[in-house]
PDB file of C-alpha atoms and ligand atoms in Angstrom:
ATOM      1  CA  MET A 268     208.538 159.523 288.443  1.00 97.00           C
ATOM      2  CA  ILE A 269     210.013 156.469 286.737  1.00 98.00           C
ATOM      3  CA  LEU A 270     209.254 153.009 288.151  1.00 98.00           C
ATOM      4  CA  GLY A 271     211.430 150.313 286.609  1.00 98.00           C
ATOM      5  CA  GLY A 272     210.867 146.571 286.472  1.00 98.00           C
ATOM      6  CA  SER A 273     213.592 144.343 287.879  1.00 98.00           C
ATOM      7  CA  CYS A 274     214.703 143.284 284.381  1.00 96.00           C
ATOM      8  CA  THR A 275     214.581 146.789 282.927  1.00 98.00           C
ATOM      9  CA  GLN A 276     216.524 148.795 285.507  1.00 98.00           C
ATOM     10  CA  SER A 277     219.163 150.217 283.165  1.00 98.00           C
ATOM     11  CA  LEU A 278     216.628 151.512 280.670  1.00 98.00           C
ATOM     12  CA  ALA A 279     214.457 152.951 283.456  1.00 98.00           C
ATOM     13  CA  ALA A 280     217.502 154.832 284.773  1.00 98.00           C
ATOM     14  CA  ALA A 281     218.436 156.045 281.287  1.00 98.00           C
ATOM     15  CA  LEU A 282     214.888 157.269 280.760  1.00 98.00           C
ATOM     16  CA  ALA A 283     214.881 159.045 284.114  1.00 98.00           C
ATOM     17  CA  SER A 284     218.007 160.966 283.184  1.00 98.00           C
ATOM     18  CA  GLU A 285     216.741 161.615 279.654  1.00 98.00           C
ATOM     19  CA  LEU A 286     213.528 163.125 281.064  1.00 98.00           C
ATOM     20  CA  ASP A 287     215.141 164.556 284.192  1.00 97.00           C
ATOM     21  CA  GLU A 288     212.555 162.736 286.309  1.00 97.00           C
ATOM     22  CA  GLU A 289     213.020 160.990 289.630  1.00 96.00           C
ATOM     23  CA  LEU A 290     213.879 157.284 289.553  1.00 97.00           C
ATOM     24  CA  ALA A 291     211.975 155.349 292.223  1.00 97.00           C
ATOM     25  CA  LEU A 292     213.913 152.877 294.355  1.00 97.00           C
ATOM     26  CA  VAL A 293     211.744 149.820 293.790  1.00 98.00           C
ATOM     27  CA  ASP A 294     212.161 146.719 295.956  1.00 98.00           C
ATOM     28  CA  TYR A 295     211.542 143.388 294.277  1.00 98.00           C
ATOM     29  CA  GLU A 296     210.577 140.777 296.818  1.00 96.00           C
ATOM     30  CA  ARG A 297     209.067 137.314 296.962  1.00 97.00           C
ATOM     31  CA  PHE A 298     206.725 135.714 299.445  1.00 98.00           C
ATOM     32  CA  PRO A 299     207.836 132.330 300.777  1.00 98.00           C
ATOM     33  CA  ASP A 300     205.539 130.586 298.275  1.00 98.00           C
ATOM     34  CA  GLY A 301     207.363 132.289 295.412  1.00 97.00           C
ATOM     35  CA  GLU A 302     204.771 134.937 294.593  1.00 98.00           C
ATOM     36  CA  LEU A 303     206.180 138.332 293.652  1.00 98.00           C
ATOM     37  CA  LYS A 304     205.708 141.619 295.455  1.00 97.00           C
ATOM     38  CA  VAL A 305     207.158 144.936 294.404  1.00 97.00           C
ATOM     39  CA  ASN A 306     207.365 147.890 296.733  1.00 97.00           C
ATOM     40  CA  VAL A 307     207.783 151.391 295.341  1.00 96.00           C
ATOM     41  CA  GLY A 308     208.382 153.079 298.687  1.00 93.00           C
ATOM     42  CA  ASP A 309     206.861 156.243 300.004  1.00 91.00           C
ATOM     43  CA  VAL A 310     206.249 158.102 296.769  1.00 90.00           C
ATOM     44  CA  ALA A 311     203.520 160.470 295.629  1.00 88.00           C
ATOM     45  CA  PRO A 312     203.985 160.982 291.908  1.00 87.00           C
ATOM     46  CA  ASP A 313     201.671 163.030 289.678  1.00 93.00           C
ATOM     47  CA  ARG A 314     202.665 160.974 286.707  1.00 96.00           C
ATOM     48  CA  ALA A 315     204.129 157.498 287.078  1.00 97.00           C
ATOM     49  CA  VAL A 316     205.974 155.963 284.155  1.00 98.00           C
ATOM     50  CA  VAL A 317     206.269 152.201 284.590  1.00 98.00           C
ATOM     51  CA  VAL A 318     209.109 150.803 282.469  1.00 98.00           C
ATOM     52  CA  ALA A 319     209.072 147.023 282.327  1.00 98.00           C
ATOM     53  CA  SER A 320     209.882 144.587 279.556  1.00 98.00           C
ATOM     54  CA  THR A 321     207.760 141.471 279.843  1.00 98.00           C
ATOM     55  CA  ALA A 322     210.128 138.762 278.677  1.00 97.00           C
ATOM     56  CA  SER A 323     208.887 136.289 281.293  1.00 96.00           C
ATOM     57  CA  SER A 324     205.623 135.511 283.053  1.00 96.00           C
ATOM     58  CA  ASP A 325     207.073 136.897 286.295  1.00 97.00           C
ATOM     59  CA  ALA A 326     207.968 140.124 284.510  1.00 98.00           C
ATOM     60  CA  HIS A 327     204.348 140.413 283.351  1.00 98.00           C
ATOM     61  CA  VAL A 328     203.080 140.120 286.916  1.00 98.00           C
ATOM     62  CA  GLU A 329     205.698 142.561 288.137  1.00 98.00           C
ATOM     63  CA  CYS A 330     204.559 145.103 285.532  1.00 98.00           C
ATOM     64  CA  LEU A 331     200.938 144.739 286.677  1.00 98.00           C
ATOM     65  CA  GLN A 332     202.044 145.201 290.279  1.00 98.00           C
ATOM     66  CA  LEU A 333     204.032 148.345 289.430  1.00 98.00           C
ATOM     67  CA  GLN A 334     200.988 149.845 287.707  1.00 98.00           C
ATOM     68  CA  ASP A 335     198.844 149.043 290.728  1.00 98.00           C
ATOM     69  CA  ALA A 336     201.395 150.355 293.214  1.00 97.00           C
ATOM     70  CA  ALA A 337     201.570 153.601 291.217  1.00 97.00           C
ATOM     71  CA  ARG A 338     197.793 154.006 291.480  1.00 96.00           C
ATOM     72  CA  GLU A 339     197.899 153.162 295.185  1.00 96.00           C
ATOM     73  CA  ALA A 340     200.507 155.898 295.605  1.00 95.00           C
ATOM     74  CA  GLY A 341     198.025 158.344 294.107  1.00 95.00           C
ATOM     75  CA  ALA A 342     199.451 158.841 290.612  1.00 96.00           C
ATOM     76  CA  SER A 343     196.919 160.732 288.530  1.00 95.00           C
ATOM     77  CA  GLU A 344     198.440 159.372 285.309  1.00 97.00           C
ATOM     78  CA  VAL A 345     200.057 155.986 284.800  1.00 98.00           C
ATOM     79  CA  VAL A 346     202.021 155.511 281.580  1.00 98.00           C
ATOM     80  CA  THR A 347     203.272 152.001 280.893  1.00 98.00           C
ATOM     81  CA  VAL A 348     206.341 151.487 278.730  1.00 98.00           C
ATOM     82  CA  VAL A 349     206.777 147.870 277.672  1.00 98.00           C
ATOM     83  CA  PRO A 350     210.068 148.103 275.764  1.00 98.00           C
ATOM     84  CA  TYR A 351     210.006 144.410 274.836  1.00 98.00           C
ATOM     85  CA  MET A 352     206.530 142.951 274.789  1.00 98.00           C
ATOM     86  CA  GLY A 353     206.533 139.257 275.555  1.00 97.00           C
ATOM     87  CA  TYR A 354     203.987 137.044 273.800  1.00 97.00           C
ATOM     88  CA  ALA A 355     203.731 139.583 270.952  1.00 96.00           C
ATOM     89  CA  ARG A 356     204.579 136.895 268.412  1.00 94.00           C
ATOM     90  CA  GLN A 357     201.527 134.865 269.487  1.00 96.00           C
ATOM     91  CA  ASP A 358     199.311 137.398 267.729  1.00 96.00           C
ATOM     92  CA  GLU A 359     196.805 134.926 266.300  1.00 96.00           C
ATOM     93  CA  ALA A 360     195.331 131.538 267.099  1.00 97.00           C
ATOM     94  CA  PHE A 361     197.680 129.369 265.039  1.00 94.00           C
ATOM     95  CA  THR A 362     195.675 126.181 265.488  1.00 96.00           C
ATOM     96  CA  ALA A 363     192.170 125.480 266.733  1.00 97.00           C
ATOM     97  CA  GLY A 364     192.017 125.832 270.490  1.00 97.00           C
ATOM     98  CA  ASP A 365     194.899 128.327 270.730  1.00 97.00           C
ATOM     99  CA  PRO A 366     194.535 131.664 272.546  1.00 97.00           C
ATOM    100  CA  VAL A 367     195.569 134.962 271.013  1.00 97.00           C
ATOM    101  CA  SER A 368     198.146 135.389 273.744  1.00 97.00           C
ATOM    102  CA  ALA A 369     199.256 138.870 272.663  1.00 98.00           C
ATOM    103  CA  ARG A 370     195.675 140.080 273.049  1.00 98.00           C
ATOM    104  CA  ALA A 371     195.309 138.422 276.445  1.00 98.00           C
ATOM    105  CA  VAL A 372     198.413 140.049 277.893  1.00 98.00           C
ATOM    106  CA  ALA A 373     197.634 143.396 276.247  1.00 98.00           C
ATOM    107  CA  ARG A 374     194.212 143.443 277.878  1.00 98.00           C
ATOM    108  CA  ALA A 375     195.704 142.719 281.277  1.00 98.00           C
ATOM    109  CA  LEU A 376     198.313 145.460 280.855  1.00 98.00           C
ATOM    110  CA  SER A 377     195.634 147.935 279.710  1.00 98.00           C
ATOM    111  CA  ALA A 378     193.442 147.547 282.783  1.00 97.00           C
ATOM    112  CA  ASN A 379     195.376 149.887 285.065  1.00 96.00           C
ATOM    113  CA  THR A 380     197.102 152.397 282.843  1.00 98.00           C
ATOM    114  CA  ASP A 381     196.272 155.500 280.838  1.00 98.00           C
ATOM    115  CA  ARG A 382     198.700 154.892 277.999  1.00 98.00           C
ATOM    116  CA  VAL A 383     201.045 152.181 276.722  1.00 98.00           C
ATOM    117  CA  LEU A 384     204.203 152.513 274.644  1.00 98.00           C
ATOM    118  CA  THR A 385     206.150 149.606 273.221  1.00 98.00           C
ATOM    119  CA  VAL A 386     209.309 149.502 271.116  1.00 98.00           C
ATOM    120  CA  ASN A 387     209.454 147.925 267.654  1.00 98.00           C
ATOM    121  CA  PRO A 388     206.859 145.214 268.251  1.00 96.00           C
ATOM    122  CA  HIS A 389     207.176 142.247 265.892  1.00 92.00           C
ATOM    123  CA  GLU A 390     203.873 143.281 264.250  1.00 93.00           C
ATOM    124  CA  THR A 391     202.580 146.807 264.819  1.00 96.00           C
ATOM    125  CA  ALA A 392     199.060 145.371 264.761  1.00 97.00           C
ATOM    126  CA  VAL A 393     199.533 144.070 268.335  1.00 97.00           C
ATOM    127  CA  CYS A 394     199.251 147.697 269.476  1.00 98.00           C
ATOM    128  CA  GLU A 395     195.554 147.485 268.685  1.00 98.00           C
ATOM    129  CA  PHE A 396     195.094 144.812 271.330  1.00 98.00           C
ATOM    130  CA  PHE A 397     195.676 147.516 273.965  1.00 98.00           C
ATOM    131  CA  GLU A 398     192.937 149.842 275.142  1.00 96.00           C
ATOM    132  CA  PRO A 399     193.639 152.595 274.216  1.00 95.00           C
ATOM    133  CA  THR A 400     195.814 151.526 271.280  1.00 97.00           C
ATOM    134  CA  ALA A 401     199.494 151.403 272.258  1.00 98.00           C
ATOM    135  CA  THR A 402     202.103 153.589 270.604  1.00 98.00           C
ATOM    136  CA  ALA A 403     204.837 151.725 268.726  1.00 98.00           C
ATOM    137  CA  VAL A 404     208.160 153.542 269.176  1.00 98.00           C
ATOM    138  CA  ASP A 405     210.586 152.994 266.309  1.00 98.00           C
ATOM    139  CA  ALA A 406     214.025 152.964 267.898  1.00 98.00           C
ATOM    140  CA  ALA A 407     215.831 150.793 265.333  1.00 98.00           C
ATOM    141  CA  GLY A 408     217.951 153.667 264.046  1.00 98.00           C
ATOM    142  CA  VAL A 409     220.079 153.661 267.221  1.00 98.00           C
ATOM    143  CA  LEU A 410     221.525 150.314 266.139  1.00 98.00           C
ATOM    144  CA  ALA A 411     223.695 152.227 263.658  1.00 98.00           C
ATOM    145  CA  ASP A 412     225.474 154.123 266.462  1.00 98.00           C
ATOM    146  CA  PRO A 413     227.804 151.334 267.685  1.00 98.00           C
ATOM    147  CA  LEU A 414     228.769 150.220 264.158  1.00 98.00           C
ATOM    148  CA  PRO A 415     232.257 151.236 263.026  1.00 98.00           C
ATOM    149  CA  GLY A 416     232.191 154.175 260.642  1.00 97.00           C
ATOM    150  CA  ASP A 417     234.456 152.453 258.143  1.00 97.00           C
ATOM    151  CA  LEU A 418     232.399 149.402 257.121  1.00 98.00           C
ATOM    152  CA  GLY A 419     233.482 148.364 253.620  1.00 97.00           C
ATOM    153  CA  GLU A 420     230.713 148.495 251.001  1.00 98.00           C
ATOM    154  CA  PRO A 421     228.168 147.856 253.758  1.00 98.00           C
ATOM    155  CA  LEU A 422     225.158 145.687 253.079  1.00 98.00           C
ATOM    156  CA  PHE A 423     222.266 145.877 255.539  1.00 98.00           C
ATOM    157  CA  LEU A 424     220.518 142.568 255.255  1.00 98.00           C
ATOM    158  CA  ALA A 425     217.160 141.440 256.604  1.00 97.00           C
ATOM    159  CA  PRO A 426     216.975 137.684 257.236  1.00 97.00           C
ATOM    160  CA  ASP A 427     213.379 137.769 255.986  1.00 95.00           C
ATOM    161  CA  GLU A 428     211.129 140.198 254.161  1.00 94.00           C
ATOM    162  CA  GLY A 429     209.444 141.269 257.408  1.00 93.00           C
ATOM    163  CA  ALA A 430     212.661 142.870 258.660  1.00 96.00           C
ATOM    164  CA  CYS A 431     213.329 144.931 255.503  1.00 97.00           C
ATOM    165  CA  ASP A 432     212.008 148.169 257.016  1.00 97.00           C
ATOM    166  CA  LEU A 433     214.308 147.721 260.008  1.00 98.00           C
ATOM    167  CA  ALA A 434     217.322 147.094 257.753  1.00 98.00           C
ATOM    168  CA  GLU A 435     216.450 150.223 255.798  1.00 98.00           C
ATOM    169  CA  THR A 436     216.075 152.278 258.972  1.00 98.00           C
ATOM    170  CA  VAL A 437     219.499 151.169 260.218  1.00 98.00           C
ATOM    171  CA  ARG A 438     221.068 151.823 256.801  1.00 98.00           C
ATOM    172  CA  ASP A 439     219.529 155.302 256.708  1.00 98.00           C
ATOM    173  CA  ALA A 440     220.824 156.039 260.207  1.00 98.00           C
ATOM    174  CA  TYR A 441     224.272 154.715 259.242  1.00 98.00           C
ATOM    175  CA  GLY A 442     224.269 157.011 256.231  1.00 98.00           C
ATOM    176  CA  HIS A 443     225.096 154.750 253.310  1.00 98.00           C
ATOM    177  CA  GLY A 444     225.033 151.154 252.126  1.00 98.00           C
ATOM    178  CA  ASP A 445     222.744 148.734 250.309  1.00 97.00           C
ATOM    179  CA  VAL A 446     219.700 146.936 251.661  1.00 97.00           C
ATOM    180  CA  ASP A 447     218.680 143.415 250.730  1.00 97.00           C
ATOM    181  CA  HIS A 448     216.808 140.484 252.255  1.00 96.00           C
ATOM    182  CA  PHE A 449     216.848 136.727 252.402  1.00 95.00           C
ATOM    183  CA  VAL A 450     213.751 134.542 252.397  1.00 91.00           C
ATOM    184  CA  LYS A 451     213.037 132.533 255.533  1.00 90.00           C
ATOM    185  CA  HIS A 452     210.842 129.513 255.980  1.00 91.00           C
ATOM    186  CA  ARG A 453     210.274 128.536 259.616  1.00 89.00           C
ATOM    187  CA  VAL A 454     210.177 124.758 259.923  1.00 90.00           C
ATOM    188  CA  SER A 455     209.724 124.686 263.713  1.00 87.00           C
ATOM    189  CA  GLY A 456     210.446 126.787 266.803  1.00 81.00           C
ATOM    190  CA  ASP A 457     214.184 126.257 266.438  1.00 82.00           C
ATOM    191  CA  GLU A 458     214.583 125.309 262.800  1.00 88.00           C
ATOM    192  CA  VAL A 459     214.491 127.632 259.788  1.00 89.00           C
ATOM    193  CA  GLU A 460     215.413 127.358 256.117  1.00 90.00           C
ATOM    194  CA  ILE A 461     217.116 130.392 254.641  1.00 89.00           C
ATOM    195  CA  THR A 462     217.049 131.069 250.915  1.00 90.00           C
ATOM    196  CA  PRO A 463     219.759 133.641 250.154  1.00 85.00           C
ATOM    197  CA  SER A 464     219.282 136.464 247.669  1.00 89.00           C
ATOM    198  CA  ASP A 465     221.721 136.909 244.792  1.00 88.00           C
ATOM    199  CA  ALA A 466     223.257 140.043 246.333  1.00 89.00           C
ATOM    200  CA  THR A 467     227.042 140.111 246.148  1.00 93.00           C
ATOM    201  CA  VAL A 468     228.461 139.764 249.636  1.00 96.00           C
ATOM    202  CA  ALA A 469     232.075 138.717 249.017  1.00 97.00           C
ATOM    203  CA  GLU A 470     234.565 141.120 250.633  1.00 97.00           C
ATOM    204  CA  ARG A 471     231.723 143.272 252.000  1.00 98.00           C
ATOM    205  CA  ASP A 472     230.893 144.106 255.606  1.00 98.00           C
ATOM    206  CA  VAL A 473     227.386 142.789 256.141  1.00 98.00           C
ATOM    207  CA  VAL A 474     225.052 143.855 258.959  1.00 98.00           C
ATOM    208  CA  VAL A 475     222.151 141.467 259.512  1.00 98.00           C
ATOM    209  CA  VAL A 476     219.259 143.358 261.092  1.00 98.00           C
ATOM    210  CA  ASP A 477     216.267 141.804 262.840  1.00 98.00           C
ATOM    211  CA  ASP A 478     213.765 142.854 265.471  1.00 98.00           C
ATOM    212  CA  ILE A 479     214.402 139.926 267.830  1.00 97.00           C
ATOM    213  CA  VAL A 480     217.094 137.319 268.240  1.00 98.00           C
ATOM    214  CA  ALA A 481     215.405 134.563 270.250  1.00 97.00           C
ATOM    215  CA  THR A 482     216.866 131.082 269.731  1.00 96.00           C
ATOM    216  CA  GLY A 483     219.462 132.542 267.363  1.00 97.00           C
ATOM    217  CA  THR A 484     218.489 130.094 264.636  1.00 96.00           C
ATOM    218  CA  THR A 485     217.501 132.730 262.074  1.00 96.00           C
ATOM    219  CA  MET A 486     220.695 134.684 262.620  1.00 97.00           C
ATOM    220  CA  SER A 487     223.099 131.744 262.785  1.00 97.00           C
ATOM    221  CA  GLU A 488     221.723 130.291 259.525  1.00 96.00           C
ATOM    222  CA  SER A 489     222.039 133.706 257.864  1.00 97.00           C
ATOM    223  CA  ILE A 490     225.569 134.219 259.179  1.00 97.00           C
ATOM    224  CA  ALA A 491     226.614 130.772 257.915  1.00 96.00           C
ATOM    225  CA  VAL A 492     225.370 131.576 254.408  1.00 96.00           C
ATOM    226  CA  LEU A 493     227.190 134.904 254.425  1.00 97.00           C
ATOM    227  CA  ARG A 494     230.417 133.323 255.656  1.00 97.00           C
ATOM    228  CA  GLU A 495     230.215 130.649 252.929  1.00 96.00           C
ATOM    229  CA  ARG A 496     229.931 133.503 250.460  1.00 96.00           C
ATOM    230  CA  ASP A 497     233.070 135.162 251.797  1.00 97.00           C
ATOM    231  CA  ALA A 498     231.598 138.227 253.485  1.00 98.00           C
ATOM    232  CA  ALA A 499     234.455 140.259 255.006  1.00 98.00           C
ATOM    233  CA  SER A 500     232.574 140.530 258.305  1.00 98.00           C
ATOM    234  CA  VAL A 501     229.089 139.788 259.571  1.00 98.00           C
ATOM    235  CA  SER A 502     227.586 141.953 262.307  1.00 98.00           C
ATOM    236  CA  VAL A 503     224.270 141.243 263.974  1.00 98.00           C
ATOM    237  CA  ALA A 504     222.074 144.188 264.954  1.00 98.00           C
ATOM    238  CA  THR A 505     218.867 143.532 266.869  1.00 98.00           C
ATOM    239  CA  VAL A 506     216.415 145.732 268.727  1.00 98.00           C
ATOM    240  CA  HIS A 507     215.495 143.013 271.230  1.00 98.00           C
ATOM    241  CA  PRO A 508     218.508 140.868 272.218  1.00 98.00           C
ATOM    242  CA  LEU A 509     216.469 138.105 273.819  1.00 98.00           C
ATOM    243  CA  PHE A 510     219.184 135.459 273.322  1.00 98.00           C
ATOM    244  CA  ALA A 511     217.344 132.476 274.742  1.00 96.00           C
ATOM    245  CA  ALA A 512     219.327 129.419 275.840  1.00 94.00           C
ATOM    246  CA  ASN A 513     222.441 128.968 273.665  1.00 97.00           C
ATOM    247  CA  ALA A 514     221.669 131.665 271.077  1.00 97.00           C
ATOM    248  CA  VAL A 515     224.907 133.581 271.618  1.00 98.00           C
ATOM    249  CA  THR A 516     226.946 130.393 271.185  1.00 98.00           C
ATOM    250  CA  LYS A 517     225.118 129.653 267.939  1.00 98.00           C
ATOM    251  CA  LEU A 518     226.000 133.096 266.607  1.00 98.00           C
ATOM    252  CA  ARG A 519     229.641 132.778 267.656  1.00 98.00           C
ATOM    253  CA  ARG A 520     229.954 129.290 266.131  1.00 98.00           C
ATOM    254  CA  ALA A 521     228.470 130.612 262.891  1.00 98.00           C
ATOM    255  CA  GLY A 522     231.214 133.252 262.753  1.00 97.00           C
ATOM    256  CA  VAL A 523     229.568 136.502 263.814  1.00 98.00           C
ATOM    257  CA  SER A 524     232.004 139.404 264.036  1.00 98.00           C
ATOM    258  CA  ARG A 525     230.015 141.739 266.279  1.00 98.00           C
ATOM    259  CA  ILE A 526     226.643 141.746 268.056  1.00 98.00           C
ATOM    260  CA  VAL A 527     224.818 144.963 268.863  1.00 98.00           C
ATOM    261  CA  GLY A 528     221.505 145.165 270.693  1.00 98.00           C
ATOM    262  CA  THR A 529     219.492 147.761 272.548  1.00 98.00           C
ATOM    263  CA  ASP A 530     218.569 147.952 276.215  1.00 98.00           C
ATOM    264  CA  THR A 531     214.933 146.863 275.784  1.00 98.00           C
ATOM    265  CA  LEU A 532     216.392 143.718 277.360  1.00 98.00           C
ATOM    266  CA  GLU A 533     219.412 143.828 279.661  1.00 98.00           C
ATOM    267  CA  ARG A 534     222.107 141.696 278.098  1.00 98.00           C
ATOM    268  CA  PRO A 535     225.874 142.079 277.722  1.00 97.00           C
ATOM    269  CA  GLN A 536     225.140 142.913 274.069  1.00 97.00           C
ATOM    270  CA  SER A 537     222.785 145.812 274.977  1.00 98.00           C
ATOM    271  CA  VAL A 538     225.236 148.474 273.915  1.00 98.00           C
ATOM    272  CA  VAL A 539     222.860 151.237 272.920  1.00 98.00           C
ATOM    273  CA  SER A 540     219.815 152.784 274.586  1.00 98.00           C
ATOM    274  CA  VAL A 541     216.304 153.301 273.279  1.00 98.00           C
ATOM    275  CA  ALA A 542     215.655 155.856 276.064  1.00 98.00           C
ATOM    276  CA  PRO A 543     215.937 158.925 273.779  1.00 98.00           C
ATOM    277  CA  ALA A 544     213.446 157.418 271.303  1.00 98.00           C
ATOM    278  CA  ILE A 545     210.980 156.625 274.103  1.00 98.00           C
ATOM    279  CA  ALA A 546     211.459 160.026 275.727  1.00 98.00           C
ATOM    280  CA  GLU A 547     210.234 161.717 272.546  1.00 98.00           C
ATOM    281  CA  HIS A 548     206.817 160.196 273.226  1.00 98.00           C
ATOM    282  CA  LEU A 549     206.600 161.155 276.907  1.00 97.00           C
TER     283      LEU A 549
HETATM  284  C1  R5P B 272     210.422 136.556 263.338  1.00 83.06           C
HETATM  285  O1  R5P B 272     210.127 136.638 262.144  1.00 83.06           O
HETATM  286  C2  R5P B 272     211.333 137.537 263.985  1.00 83.06           C
HETATM  287  O2  R5P B 272     211.490 138.672 263.195  1.00 83.06           O
HETATM  288  C3  R5P B 272     212.705 136.946 264.252  1.00 83.06           C
HETATM  289  O3  R5P B 272     213.323 136.633 263.023  1.00 83.06           O
HETATM  290  C4  R5P B 272     212.595 135.715 265.065  1.00 83.06           C
HETATM  291  O4  R5P B 272     211.833 135.962 266.209  1.00 83.06           O
HETATM  292  C5  R5P B 272     213.967 135.215 265.458  1.00 83.06           C
HETATM  293  O5  R5P B 272     213.796 134.028 266.168  1.00 83.06           O
HETATM  294  P1  R5P B 272     214.984 133.013 266.331  1.00 83.06           P
HETATM  295  O6  R5P B 272     216.149 133.753 266.890  1.00 83.06           O
HETATM  296  O7  R5P B 272     214.412 131.992 267.290  1.00 83.06           O
HETATM  297  O8  R5P B 272     215.259 132.410 265.005  1.00 83.06           O
END
């Protein structure tokens, strides 16, 4: 049985049909003081698969509640799928006195589950914060599916070195094209400096590939550079379309031609599903 979080309903449904498993009708309620309470109904699953991205603190609590409700309902196995793992980028204590937030949330999520899967975490090392170690599902290849088949001299570009593997995966899934990367220096939470490579981009269709678009700063700076260099078109492909605050506006103002994201987060740009990639591990 599949139990979806309130922010991950589409992916939970896609996974249910992919696996041909029942989709629980979960109620998401709040007490008058604002505290959350899920209700999974009168179910008695052997295996419960909780599918809940944790993009907010409420979503974290909801995921913990779904795990607990599954146990209460008598599930003998609880599998937790965290398609987008919030706090994963806080994977070390950056300054004295900081927590390792990714470890803290991973420990909480591990307490009431037999297994955890997550999709393209920012650093695979965060999987080791879970007990037992979480499985990192690589679903980036699906980002090639919505791209037009006739991109001209396509260049799959990572905005920083860390995203090179993703760019390569999308290029391989697309079938042809070059891969290159820029160099990024993060100045602050919403300010980055991009140093372009010397790759030729003029008259080419460029696809900028990254794991997450959060504030949109990384992408909008990259798009601006590519537009200045006369790229024919600039598409953005991201596994986790977080799009905080005015990120989409930033991308549009910078001149993006197309935005494609997956359904790890439910956004208008979530045009392709990671359900088949997750199903392979279930
Ligand atoms: C960090 O290196 C990640 O791969 C992304 O590039 C980053 O999270 C994007 O953040 P933003 O959209 O805020 O620039």
